[in-house]
Amino acid sequence: MSVVGTTSISAVRLAARNLYRENCAPNDRRMSRLREERKARLEAMADQVASESDTSALESNCSGGSASSERRIPEVFGTVVAILARNEDRCFTGTLSADPPMSVRKHTLFLRLLDNPVMWFKPINSALPFMTVPLRDIPTEVRRHKIKQHCTVRMGAWHSCDPLPSASFVRVLDERGSIDAETTLILEENAVCYDPFTPNVLRCLPKLPWRIPERELRCRTDLRGDCIFTIDPPTARDLDDAVSCTTLPNGNVLIGVHIADVSFFVRPQTALDKQARQRATTTYMVQKAIPMLPSILCEDLCSLNPGVDRLAFSVMWEMDPESATVRSTWFGRTIINSACKLAYDDAQSVIEGNRLGSGIECFEFINGSNKPASARRRTQIESSIRWFFKLSRVMRKRRFDSGALSLSSVKLSFNLDSLGAPVSCQPYAIKDSNRLIEEFMLLANMSVAARIEATFPDASLLRRHSPPLQRRLDETCQQLGNAGIDIVPGSARDIQHSLEQIEDPDIRFTVESLLTGPMQRAAYFSTHSIADRSGYQHYALNVPLYTHFTSPIRRYADIIVHRTLEASLAAFGNHVIGDHPLLPALYSPYFPRTLADGSLTVSGKDAQSLLIPNSKTIADIAHQCNLRKDAAKKAQDASSKLFLVNYLAQKAAQFDTPGVVSLAIVTKIKADGFVLTVPMFGIESLIYMDRLADKNSQVQSLDGRTWKLCLWSVDASSITLIWEASSHANDVDDLASNMSALIIDEGGQLAVNIPCAASQERFTQTLAIFDKMSVCVVPNLTPPDLLVKLAMPSIH
């Protein structure tokens, strides 16, 4: 189908539905009928449970209400009536033992279990039950090991007649303690696949040396002569996005975002595609990445490295240079040749008025080959960066004025030595160059979302962010209001405006951390699964349509979106007019003149049969991507904590102290204690009063004296502590035997000793929400954990 001409949105939707009904609808109607039947059964079960609950309540009232006095019914509760789908990632880590737990020894079915020899698995996660592992499945060397060994098992069935679930043995793990062993345990605990790629997968890769096929050179839009470059972290090796900027004769600017064309290499239904779908995402640990795709693709053939020809999927806009509004949008498959690889600091230096560093290698594609970049090309790169910065500021301001919300969190950055041990730690700084790239990646994602939803309204993979849980948000805002911080619990715009009124950066960070609690996670979904288009809304971005298009090297969802966009171009051409502002009626004369089907990996006819999405498949993929993305986030957070523990332990040992002192903020007052947040490290801890008052518990002050909590009282907004000097030292809780404490500065680099200060024998300490105090963060290497202790008198 030719790109020439204009297609109205009504015609597009009608054609899309016809194509969809021909290919996918019969199976979906059957699934819809099954869903309705299942829904009816669940509603009947729920009515039965509710009826039984009402009967029980009536009997309880008739008997004098003794049951209600023994068991408190929460105000908000639910009842599990059925399990619709089980989590397939049921691998857990823990220890194996030949001795059964005490709880099972007393069980009436324990003797029956003894007929089948088993070992007993204790998960690291205390929320999980013990499990039985058949002895025959466990390697002999593990069975004979006298010390409890850490291993991974896969949970099996849990029959109603069994006291514990069964499990199958997967692999034995190294002894805990080292960074490598703990990293492996984190990956296993979160079911992150780190096994080598199988021969079947590797056979799907192109043979080396690889060159762009002649057909692609003929069919794709050739942008190798354009000034295109990448901006990434300095250690990045999978470069999946590049940008370009050109001033036009009419005074507007032509902005391009060029994304690695991973879908060219990852073909549907191949072993490579199935493996990528299973992994769904690259998991970034502190010291390494667990890739979704083989390294030959991630770091070479797909990565937009400078000075080499690469396949890309591009989005281009003609934009007004002052208002940064989109006048016209173009999509297409392209060939690019990146001029240079810039780090964020390089781009930041240009933004601040400097020239590109002489050490940055730049290229220029001239007459079919790469040459060292001329002074003119380097100047063009600098000019493009400044254009991006100017436009991104306008776009960011408009986005937040329109109601976007940003809740920041601490992301730690580590420098490692040659052995992989952390030597420095500091919060990752977000600069203007980071925001520059972010704005244009968001614009690309929104543009592609509008395009694929317009052409495939019943089977597009989008990403949505539901509004926060209103009850929890109201409670949090009320709590903040009691502390003098007014947050309007309305729209995202209201919350963002309230945050901007907070001047203290530490308190603002704390408030944002508290507001994160009521927020729901963003999630992928199939448009077929949500009937009302208002449910597509992304709350934090405050946009009606959003998807992920810009990182196909590390996200499988982006590959699916690329295929959907390819099918959309094949079926409806390049220019589609819609009710979305990123699908304007104007088609710029400055866009490349390439037929839509000429820029695709397959012909238009083949694209319709191969790439038109099936709603059931899209829904399954969305579910898998959500599961793996959450697991990858947990693994990344655990990796960051592991390296933080090792770094603090190293610093504490260097200065002969059990921990480091840092600033903390009181974030919540509870009946049995209070909650502290340490902004520098992004950690939170609950301090229990009864534990502080325990006879064996003491607190060390910065002058080396020990203190004992003797009395405390709690009201709605504050907690009062009365301390007395103790004459008995406690080696475990000593903050520093040399009468000083280790302090880490805000950059996480320096360590200094604080001199002694005189103290009285007894003092009263009153804490309210957002009060600042000093704490000692004590690292524990095995298992990796951080213990937050009070250090008095507090540093304000």
Short mmCIF file of N, CA, C and O in Angstrom, two decimals, residues 634-700:
data_model
loop_
_atom_site.label_atom_id
_atom_site.label_comp_id
_atom_site.label_asym_id
_atom_site.label_seq_id
_atom_site.Cartn_x
_atom_site.Cartn_y
_atom_site.Cartn_z
N LYS A 634 13.29 -5.52 41.44
CA LYS A 634 13.66 -6.04 42.76
C LYS A 634 15.11 -6.48 42.78
O LYS A 634 15.83 -6.23 43.75
N ALA A 635 15.55 -7.14 41.73
CA ALA A 635 16.94 -7.60 41.66
C ALA A 635 17.90 -6.42 41.63
O ALA A 635 18.95 -6.44 42.29
N GLN A 636 17.57 -5.39 40.87
CA GLN A 636 18.43 -4.21 40.79
C GLN A 636 18.51 -3.51 42.14
O GLN A 636 19.60 -3.08 42.56
N ASP A 637 17.39 -3.38 42.83
CA ASP A 637 17.40 -2.74 44.16
C ASP A 637 18.23 -3.56 45.14
O ASP A 637 18.97 -3.01 45.96
N ALA A 638 18.08 -4.89 45.08
CA ALA A 638 18.85 -5.75 45.99
C ALA A 638 20.33 -5.67 45.69
O ALA A 638 21.17 -5.70 46.60
N SER A 639 20.71 -5.56 44.41
CA SER A 639 22.11 -5.42 44.04
C SER A 639 22.68 -4.11 44.56
O SER A 639 23.80 -4.07 45.09
N SER A 640 21.92 -3.03 44.44
CA SER A 640 22.37 -1.74 44.96
C SER A 640 22.56 -1.80 46.47
O SER A 640 23.54 -1.28 47.01
N LYS A 641 21.65 -2.45 47.17
CA LYS A 641 21.78 -2.60 48.62
C LYS A 641 23.00 -3.44 48.98
O LYS A 641 23.72 -3.13 49.94
N LEU A 642 23.24 -4.50 48.22
CA LEU A 642 24.41 -5.35 48.46
C LEU A 642 25.70 -4.55 48.38
O LEU A 642 26.58 -4.66 49.25
N PHE A 643 25.85 -3.74 47.35
CA PHE A 643 27.07 -2.96 47.19
C PHE A 643 27.16 -1.84 48.22
O PHE A 643 28.25 -1.47 48.66
N LEU A 644 26.01 -1.27 48.61
CA LEU A 644 26.02 -0.26 49.67
C LEU A 644 26.49 -0.86 50.98
O LEU A 644 27.30 -0.25 51.71
N VAL A 645 26.01 -2.05 51.31
CA VAL A 645 26.43 -2.73 52.53
C VAL A 645 27.94 -2.96 52.51
O VAL A 645 28.65 -2.70 53.50
N ASN A 646 28.46 -3.44 51.39
CA ASN A 646 29.89 -3.70 51.29
C ASN A 646 30.71 -2.41 51.36
O ASN A 646 31.79 -2.38 51.97
N TYR A 647 30.20 -1.35 50.76
CA TYR A 647 30.92 -0.07 50.80
C TYR A 647 30.97 0.49 52.22
O TYR A 647 32.02 0.91 52.70
N LEU A 648 29.83 0.48 52.92
CA LEU A 648 29.80 1.00 54.28
C LEU A 648 30.63 0.13 55.22
O LEU A 648 31.28 0.64 56.15
N ALA A 649 30.61 -1.18 55.00
CA ALA A 649 31.43 -2.06 55.83
C ALA A 649 32.91 -1.76 55.63
O ALA A 649 33.70 -1.76 56.59
N GLN A 650 33.29 -1.47 54.40
CA GLN A 650 34.69 -1.13 54.11
C GLN A 650 35.07 0.18 54.80
O GLN A 650 36.15 0.29 55.41
N LYS A 651 34.21 1.19 54.74
CA LYS A 651 34.49 2.47 55.37
C LYS A 651 34.54 2.33 56.90
O LYS A 651 35.39 2.93 57.56
N ALA A 652 33.61 1.57 57.44
CA ALA A 652 33.59 1.39 58.89
C ALA A 652 34.86 0.68 59.36
O ALA A 652 35.44 1.03 60.39
N ALA A 653 35.30 -0.33 58.62
CA ALA A 653 36.53 -1.03 58.99
C ALA A 653 37.75 -0.13 58.86
O ALA A 653 38.69 -0.19 59.67
N GLN A 654 37.73 0.75 57.87
CA GLN A 654 38.86 1.65 57.65
C GLN A 654 39.06 2.60 58.83
O GLN A 654 40.19 2.93 59.19
N PHE A 655 37.96 3.02 59.46
CA PHE A 655 38.04 3.96 60.58
C PHE A 655 37.74 3.30 61.92
O PHE A 655 37.52 3.98 62.92
N ASP A 656 37.71 1.96 61.93
CA ASP A 656 37.52 1.21 63.16
C ASP A 656 36.24 1.61 63.89
O ASP A 656 36.23 1.89 65.09
N THR A 657 35.15 1.67 63.16
CA THR A 657 33.83 1.96 63.73
C THR A 657 32.85 0.93 63.21
O THR A 657 33.03 0.37 62.13
N PRO A 658 31.78 0.67 63.96
CA PRO A 658 30.81 -0.32 63.50
C PRO A 658 29.88 0.17 62.41
O PRO A 658 29.16 -0.62 61.80
N GLY A 659 29.86 1.48 62.15
CA GLY A 659 28.94 2.00 61.15
C GLY A 659 29.31 3.42 60.78
O GLY A 659 30.36 3.94 61.18
N VAL A 660 28.46 4.06 59.99
CA VAL A 660 28.67 5.45 59.58
C VAL A 660 27.48 6.28 60.02
O VAL A 660 26.35 5.80 60.07
N VAL A 661 27.76 7.54 60.34
CA VAL A 661 26.70 8.44 60.80
C VAL A 661 26.19 9.26 59.63
O VAL A 661 26.98 9.74 58.81
N SER A 662 24.88 9.40 59.55
CA SER A 662 24.27 10.16 58.48
C SER A 662 23.01 10.86 58.99
O SER A 662 22.50 10.53 60.07
N LEU A 663 22.55 11.81 58.23
CA LEU A 663 21.32 12.53 58.57
C LEU A 663 20.10 11.67 58.29
O LEU A 663 20.03 10.99 57.27
N ALA A 664 19.13 11.69 59.19
CA ALA A 664 17.87 10.97 59.00
C ALA A 664 16.71 11.92 59.30
O ALA A 664 16.86 12.90 60.04
N ILE A 665 15.56 11.60 58.74
CA ILE A 665 14.35 12.43 58.92
C ILE A 665 13.23 11.53 59.43
O ILE A 665 13.01 10.43 58.91
N VAL A 666 12.54 12.00 60.44
CA VAL A 666 11.38 11.27 60.97
C VAL A 666 10.23 11.42 59.98
O VAL A 666 9.83 12.53 59.63
N THR A 667 9.70 10.30 59.51
CA THR A 667 8.64 10.35 58.50
C THR A 667 7.28 9.87 59.02
O THR A 667 6.27 10.12 58.38
N LYS A 668 7.27 9.17 60.14
CA LYS A 668 5.99 8.66 60.64
C LYS A 668 6.10 8.39 62.14
O LYS A 668 7.12 7.89 62.62
N ILE A 669 5.06 8.76 62.87
CA ILE A 669 4.96 8.47 64.30
C ILE A 669 3.93 7.36 64.48
O ILE A 669 2.79 7.47 64.03
N LYS A 670 4.34 6.27 65.13
CA LYS A 670 3.45 5.14 65.35
C LYS A 670 3.28 4.92 66.84
O LYS A 670 4.01 5.46 67.67
N ALA A 671 2.29 4.09 67.20
CA ALA A 671 2.02 3.83 68.61
C ALA A 671 3.19 3.13 69.29
O ALA A 671 3.42 3.31 70.49
N ASP A 672 3.94 2.33 68.54
CA ASP A 672 5.02 1.56 69.13
C ASP A 672 6.41 2.03 68.69
O ASP A 672 7.40 1.36 68.93
N GLY A 673 6.48 3.18 68.00
CA GLY A 673 7.78 3.67 67.58
C GLY A 673 7.66 4.75 66.53
O GLY A 673 6.63 5.42 66.42
N PHE A 674 8.72 4.92 65.74
CA PHE A 674 8.71 5.93 64.69
C PHE A 674 9.56 5.44 63.52
O PHE A 674 10.43 4.57 63.67
N VAL A 675 9.29 6.02 62.34
CA VAL A 675 9.96 5.62 61.12
C VAL A 675 10.94 6.70 60.71
O VAL A 675 10.62 7.90 60.74
N LEU A 676 12.15 6.27 60.33
CA LEU A 676 13.19 7.18 59.88
C LEU A 676 13.53 6.89 58.42
O LEU A 676 13.53 5.74 57.99
N THR A 677 13.83 7.95 57.67
CA THR A 677 14.33 7.83 56.30
C THR A 677 15.70 8.49 56.24
O THR A 677 15.88 9.60 56.75
N VAL A 678 16.66 7.80 55.63
CA VAL A 678 18.01 8.35 55.43
C VAL A 678 18.11 8.78 53.98
O VAL A 678 18.30 7.93 53.09
N PRO A 679 17.96 10.08 53.68
CA PRO A 679 17.88 10.53 52.28
C PRO A 679 19.13 10.20 51.47
O PRO A 679 19.04 9.92 50.28
N MET A 680 20.31 10.25 52.10
CA MET A 680 21.54 10.03 51.34
C MET A 680 21.60 8.66 50.70
O MET A 680 22.09 8.48 49.59
N PHE A 681 21.08 7.65 51.42
CA PHE A 681 21.14 6.29 50.93
C PHE A 681 19.79 5.75 50.48
O PHE A 681 19.70 4.63 49.97
N GLY A 682 18.72 6.52 50.70
CA GLY A 682 17.40 6.07 50.29
C GLY A 682 16.88 4.88 51.05
O GLY A 682 16.16 4.04 50.50
N ILE A 683 17.24 4.76 52.35
CA ILE A 683 16.80 3.62 53.15
C ILE A 683 15.83 4.10 54.22
O ILE A 683 15.83 5.26 54.63
N GLU A 684 14.99 3.18 54.68
CA GLU A 684 13.96 3.47 55.67
C GLU A 684 14.04 2.44 56.78
O GLU A 684 14.34 1.26 56.54
N SER A 685 13.79 2.88 58.01
CA SER A 685 13.88 1.96 59.14
C SER A 685 12.84 2.33 60.19
O SER A 685 12.55 3.51 60.42
N LEU A 686 12.28 1.31 60.83
CA LEU A 686 11.32 1.49 61.91
C LEU A 686 12.03 1.27 63.24
O LEU A 686 12.64 0.22 63.47
N ILE A 687 11.99 2.27 64.10
CA ILE A 687 12.60 2.20 65.43
C ILE A 687 11.51 1.85 66.44
O ILE A 687 10.57 2.63 66.64
N TYR A 688 11.63 0.68 67.08
CA TYR A 688 10.63 0.23 68.06
C TYR A 688 11.03 0.70 69.46
O TYR A 688 12.17 0.53 69.89
N MET A 689 10.05 1.27 70.18
CA MET A 689 10.32 1.79 71.51
C MET A 689 10.63 0.68 72.51
O MET A 689 11.53 0.81 73.35
N ASP A 690 9.89 -0.42 72.45
CA ASP A 690 10.10 -1.48 73.44
C ASP A 690 11.49 -2.09 73.30
O ASP A 690 12.09 -2.52 74.28
N ARG A 691 12.02 -2.11 72.05
CA ARG A 691 13.37 -2.64 71.87
C ARG A 691 14.41 -1.66 72.40
O ARG A 691 15.43 -2.08 72.96
N LEU A 692 14.17 -0.36 72.24
CA LEU A 692 15.10 0.62 72.79
C LEU A 692 15.11 0.56 74.31
O LEU A 692 16.13 0.81 74.96
N ALA A 693 13.94 0.25 74.91
CA ALA A 693 13.83 0.23 76.37
C ALA A 693 14.26 -1.11 76.97
O ALA A 693 14.30 -1.25 78.19
N ASP A 694 14.57 -2.09 76.12
CA ASP A 694 15.01 -3.39 76.62
C ASP A 694 16.26 -3.23 77.48
O ASP A 694 17.12 -2.40 77.22
N LYS A 695 16.36 -4.07 78.50
CA LYS A 695 17.47 -3.92 79.46
C LYS A 695 18.83 -4.13 78.81
O LYS A 695 19.84 -3.64 79.32
N ASN A 696 18.88 -4.88 77.72
CA ASN A 696 20.15 -5.14 77.05
C ASN A 696 20.45 -4.16 75.93
O ASN A 696 21.45 -4.30 75.23
N SER A 697 19.57 -3.19 75.72
CA SER A 697 19.73 -2.25 74.61
C SER A 697 20.19 -0.90 75.13
O SER A 697 19.63 -0.36 76.09
N GLN A 698 21.23 -0.38 74.51
CA GLN A 698 21.74 0.94 74.84
C GLN A 698 22.06 1.68 73.56
O GLN A 698 22.24 1.08 72.50
N VAL A 699 22.16 3.00 73.66
CA VAL A 699 22.47 3.85 72.52
C VAL A 699 23.72 4.64 72.83
O VAL A 699 23.87 5.16 73.94
N GLN A 700 24.61 4.71 71.86
CA GLN A 700 25.88 5.42 72.04
C GLN A 700 25.76 6.82 71.48
O GLN A 700 25.27 7.02 70.36
#
